[in-house]
Every structure is written in C-alpha cells, then in structure tokens.
Coordinates of C-alpha atoms in Angstrom, one line a residue:
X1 CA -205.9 2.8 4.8
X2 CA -206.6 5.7 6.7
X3 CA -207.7 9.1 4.7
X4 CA -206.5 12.4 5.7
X5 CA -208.4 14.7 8.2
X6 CA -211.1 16.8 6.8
X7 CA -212.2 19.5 9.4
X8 CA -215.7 21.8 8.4
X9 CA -215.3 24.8 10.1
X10 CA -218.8 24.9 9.7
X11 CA -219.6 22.5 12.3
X12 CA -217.4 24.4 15.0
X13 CA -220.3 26.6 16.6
X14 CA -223.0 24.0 17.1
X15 CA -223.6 20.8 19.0
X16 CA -220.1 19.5 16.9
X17 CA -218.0 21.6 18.5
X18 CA -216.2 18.9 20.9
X19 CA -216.2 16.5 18.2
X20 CA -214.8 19.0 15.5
X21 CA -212.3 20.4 18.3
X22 CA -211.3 16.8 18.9
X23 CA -210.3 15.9 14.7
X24 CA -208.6 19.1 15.0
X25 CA -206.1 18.1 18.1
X26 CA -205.8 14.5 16.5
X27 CA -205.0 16.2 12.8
X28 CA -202.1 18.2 14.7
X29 CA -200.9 15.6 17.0
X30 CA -201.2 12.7 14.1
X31 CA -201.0 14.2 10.8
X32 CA -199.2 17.4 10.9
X33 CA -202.2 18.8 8.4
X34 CA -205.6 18.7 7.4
X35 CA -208.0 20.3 4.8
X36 CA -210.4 22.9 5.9
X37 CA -213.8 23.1 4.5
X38 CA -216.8 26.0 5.1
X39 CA -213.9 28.4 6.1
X40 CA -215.1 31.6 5.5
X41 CA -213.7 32.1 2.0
X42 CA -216.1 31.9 -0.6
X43 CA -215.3 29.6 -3.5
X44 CA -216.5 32.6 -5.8
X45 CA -213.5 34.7 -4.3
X46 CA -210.9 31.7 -4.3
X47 CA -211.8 30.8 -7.7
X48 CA -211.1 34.9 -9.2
X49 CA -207.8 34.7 -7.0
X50 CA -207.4 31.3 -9.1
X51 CA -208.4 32.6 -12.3
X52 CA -205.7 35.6 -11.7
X53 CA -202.9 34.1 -10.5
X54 CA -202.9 31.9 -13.6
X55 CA -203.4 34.5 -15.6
X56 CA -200.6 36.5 -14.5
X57 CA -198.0 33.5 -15.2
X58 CA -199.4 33.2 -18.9
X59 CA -199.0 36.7 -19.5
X60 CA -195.4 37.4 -17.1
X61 CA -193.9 34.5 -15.9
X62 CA -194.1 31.6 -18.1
X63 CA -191.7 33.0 -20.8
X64 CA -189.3 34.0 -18.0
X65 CA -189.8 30.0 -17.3
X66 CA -188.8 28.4 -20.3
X67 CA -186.0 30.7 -20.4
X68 CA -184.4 29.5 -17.3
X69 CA -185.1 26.1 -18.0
X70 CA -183.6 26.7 -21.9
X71 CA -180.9 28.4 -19.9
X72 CA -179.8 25.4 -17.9
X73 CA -180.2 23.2 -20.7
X74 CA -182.8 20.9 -19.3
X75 CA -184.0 19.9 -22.1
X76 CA -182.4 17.2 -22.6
X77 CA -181.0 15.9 -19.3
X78 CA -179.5 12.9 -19.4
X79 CA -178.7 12.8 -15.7
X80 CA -180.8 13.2 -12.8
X81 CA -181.1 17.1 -11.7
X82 CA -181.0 16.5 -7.6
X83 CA -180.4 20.5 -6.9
X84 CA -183.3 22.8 -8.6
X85 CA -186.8 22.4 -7.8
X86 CA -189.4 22.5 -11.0
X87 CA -191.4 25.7 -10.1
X88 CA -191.8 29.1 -11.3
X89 CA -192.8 31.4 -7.8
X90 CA -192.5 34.8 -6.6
X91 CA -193.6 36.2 -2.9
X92 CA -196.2 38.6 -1.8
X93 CA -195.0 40.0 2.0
X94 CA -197.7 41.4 3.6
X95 CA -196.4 41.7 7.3
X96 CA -194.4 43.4 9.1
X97 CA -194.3 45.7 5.6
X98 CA -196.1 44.8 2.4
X99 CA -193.8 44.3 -1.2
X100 CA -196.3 44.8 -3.7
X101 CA -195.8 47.6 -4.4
X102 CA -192.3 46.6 -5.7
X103 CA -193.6 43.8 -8.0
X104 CA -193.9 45.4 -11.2
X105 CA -195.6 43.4 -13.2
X106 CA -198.6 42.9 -11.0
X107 CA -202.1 44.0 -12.5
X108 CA -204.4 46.3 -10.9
X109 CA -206.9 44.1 -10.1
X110 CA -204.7 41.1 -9.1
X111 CA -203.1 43.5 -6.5
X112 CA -205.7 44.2 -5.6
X113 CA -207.4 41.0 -5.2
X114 CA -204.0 39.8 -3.2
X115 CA -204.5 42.7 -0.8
X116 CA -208.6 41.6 0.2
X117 CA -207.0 37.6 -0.1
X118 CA -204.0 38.9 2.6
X119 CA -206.6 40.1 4.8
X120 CA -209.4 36.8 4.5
X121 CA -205.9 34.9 5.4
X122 CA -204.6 36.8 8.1
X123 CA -208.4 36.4 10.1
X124 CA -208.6 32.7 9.2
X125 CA -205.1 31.8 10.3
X126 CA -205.8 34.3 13.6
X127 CA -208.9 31.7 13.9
X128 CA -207.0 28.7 13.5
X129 CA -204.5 29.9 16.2
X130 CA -206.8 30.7 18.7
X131 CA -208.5 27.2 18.2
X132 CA -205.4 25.7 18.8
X133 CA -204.7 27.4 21.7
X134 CA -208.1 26.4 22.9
X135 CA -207.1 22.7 22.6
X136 CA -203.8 23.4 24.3
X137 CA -205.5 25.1 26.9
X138 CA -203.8 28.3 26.4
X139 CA -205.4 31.6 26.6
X140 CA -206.3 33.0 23.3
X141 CA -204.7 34.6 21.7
X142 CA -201.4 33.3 23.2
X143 CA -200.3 31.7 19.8
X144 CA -200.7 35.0 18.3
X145 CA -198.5 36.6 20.5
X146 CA -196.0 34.6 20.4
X147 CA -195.6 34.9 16.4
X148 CA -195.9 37.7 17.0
X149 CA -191.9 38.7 17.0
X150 CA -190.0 42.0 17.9
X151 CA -191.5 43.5 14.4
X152 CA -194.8 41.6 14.1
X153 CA -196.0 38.8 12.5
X154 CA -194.2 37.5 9.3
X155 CA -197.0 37.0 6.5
X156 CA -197.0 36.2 3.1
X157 CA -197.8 34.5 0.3
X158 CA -195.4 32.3 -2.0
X159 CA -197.3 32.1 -5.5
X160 CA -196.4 28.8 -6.9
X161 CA -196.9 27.2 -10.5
X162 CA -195.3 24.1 -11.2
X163 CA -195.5 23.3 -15.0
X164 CA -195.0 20.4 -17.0
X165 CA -192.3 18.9 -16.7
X166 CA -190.9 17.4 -20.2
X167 CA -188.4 15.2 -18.0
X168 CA -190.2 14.0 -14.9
X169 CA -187.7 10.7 -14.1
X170 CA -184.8 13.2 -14.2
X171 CA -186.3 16.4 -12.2
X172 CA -188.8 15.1 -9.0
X173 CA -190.1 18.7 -8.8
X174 CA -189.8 19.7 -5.2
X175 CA -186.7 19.3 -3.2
X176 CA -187.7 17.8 0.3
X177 CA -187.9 20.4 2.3
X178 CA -190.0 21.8 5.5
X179 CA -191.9 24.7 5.5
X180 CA -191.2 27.6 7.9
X181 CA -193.7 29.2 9.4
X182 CA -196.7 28.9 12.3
X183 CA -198.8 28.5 10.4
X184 CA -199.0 27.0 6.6
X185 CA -202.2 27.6 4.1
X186 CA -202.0 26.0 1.3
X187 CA -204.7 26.8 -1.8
X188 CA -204.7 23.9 -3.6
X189 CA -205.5 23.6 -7.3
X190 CA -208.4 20.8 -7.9
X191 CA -206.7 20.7 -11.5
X192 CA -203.3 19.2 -10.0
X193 CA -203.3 16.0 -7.4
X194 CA -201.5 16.0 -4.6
X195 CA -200.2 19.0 -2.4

C-alpha cells in the first residue's frame, strides 16, 4: 500500500530540488495533498498556537458545545444524525479585511498570536503557489494573481475542535464535503489521527 506524500521543504534549494519539485507535481496530480515538513514554521511557534487554541475552547467554547448538543438532544440518539457535523469552530478572516477584532472573546495574546500565524501562512501558501506555478510552467506569481479577485485574496482561518463524541455509530463527525479555497493548510493535531 502506498503511503501519502511527504514533501521537506528543506530539501527544495539544494541538489534535491528536481526530485522534491517532481513529489510535489506527482502529490498534486495523484493525491490531491501532501504533508509538508521543514516549512518555515517553527514547531516552538505551532505548538503555543496549539497550546492557545485549546485553551481558548476550555475556557469559551466548550460550554457553548455541550449546550448545543444538550440542546438538540443528542444524547441519546437513537437514530443516525446524517445532517450536523460533530465540531465546535469559529473563523478568523484575515483578507480582504480582518474580523478579529469582532470576536469578543479572543485573548490578547491569542490575537495576537493569530495575527503573526496569519502572516507565517499567508508567505508559506505565497511559496507553495509559486512552486506550483514553477511546475506548471507559469510565471510566478501567476497563481497569486489569479486568487487574487476583484477585492484580494480571501484568507482565513477555520478554528476547528472536534470532541468526543458519546455516540460515534450515530453522528460520523464530518459531513463529506470539499473544501473551497486555492489553497488548503491544514495544522494537524499529533493527539488526533487522521485529517
């Protein structure tokens, strides 16, 4: 069985370059995704955007939660639920204009935080463009542009925590579904397996 690509980023400006360049067109033409490694983000700084993130659902979202969920009487489902996904997220827009401000239950320092992790995401998915561009033969920045809509780019960030579930045969959490978007970065959590 084949595993899923793994490009390092790290390998990209040396005598790798074709090769790298090369699991990168056969990720996209194949796959549809792969996981970067040696991307420019440091664990150190991924790890406090971790830490924050979950901290921010303990202290204002996971209440709010098992409301819903007591709400909608979930509890005790006899049926399968085919029509809710099992997630608890809210959405930082950065681009064209930014909403944080409007979230009021963010805390200085996770704003914060969201603003410098924005930015580290905006560059890397700029570098991710142009090297697909590169392999498309496109000039770069082309990609760029032409995300670039009548307003600018559309960027943000859907915050995501999926707990628990006490009824996992009758709720499959996620809805199929496709993403929207040019581009998709997904932080996973090494705590939970799969995407």
């Amino acid at each position: 069985m084949a595993t899923f690509p793994v490009i390092n980023l790290e390998k990209l400006n040396g005598e790798e370059r074709a090769t790298i360049m090369e699991q990168i067109k056969d990720a996209c033409e194949n796959w549809g995704f792969f996981e970067l490694l040696n991307h420019g983000i440091s664990h150190e700084f991924l790890d406090t955007v971790e830490r924050l993130t979950k901290d921010h659902y303990k202290k204002c979202m996971e209440q709010r939660f098992k409301e819903l969920v007591a709400s909608k009487a979930l509890e005790g489902l006899q049926a399968e639920v085919t029509d809710m996904d099992w997630e608890s997220t809210f959405f930082l827009r950065h681009l064209p204009e930014s909403n944080m401000a409007e979230i009021p239950d963010l805390a200085h320092e996770y704003r914060k935080v969201m603003k410098e992790f924005a930015l580290k995401l905006e560059k890397l998915a700029e570098e991710l463009l142009d090297l697909f561009c590169e392999n498309l033969g496109l000039e770069k920045g082309y990609l760029k542009k032409a995300f670039h809509g009548t307003r600018g780019p559309t960027f943000g960030t859907k915050v995501s925590k999926y707990p628990p579930c006490p009824k996992p045969d009758k709720i499959k959490g996620l809805r199929a579904h496709t993403d929207a978007g040019g581009i998709i970065l997904l932080f996973q959590d090494a705590q939970v397996s799969g995407l």
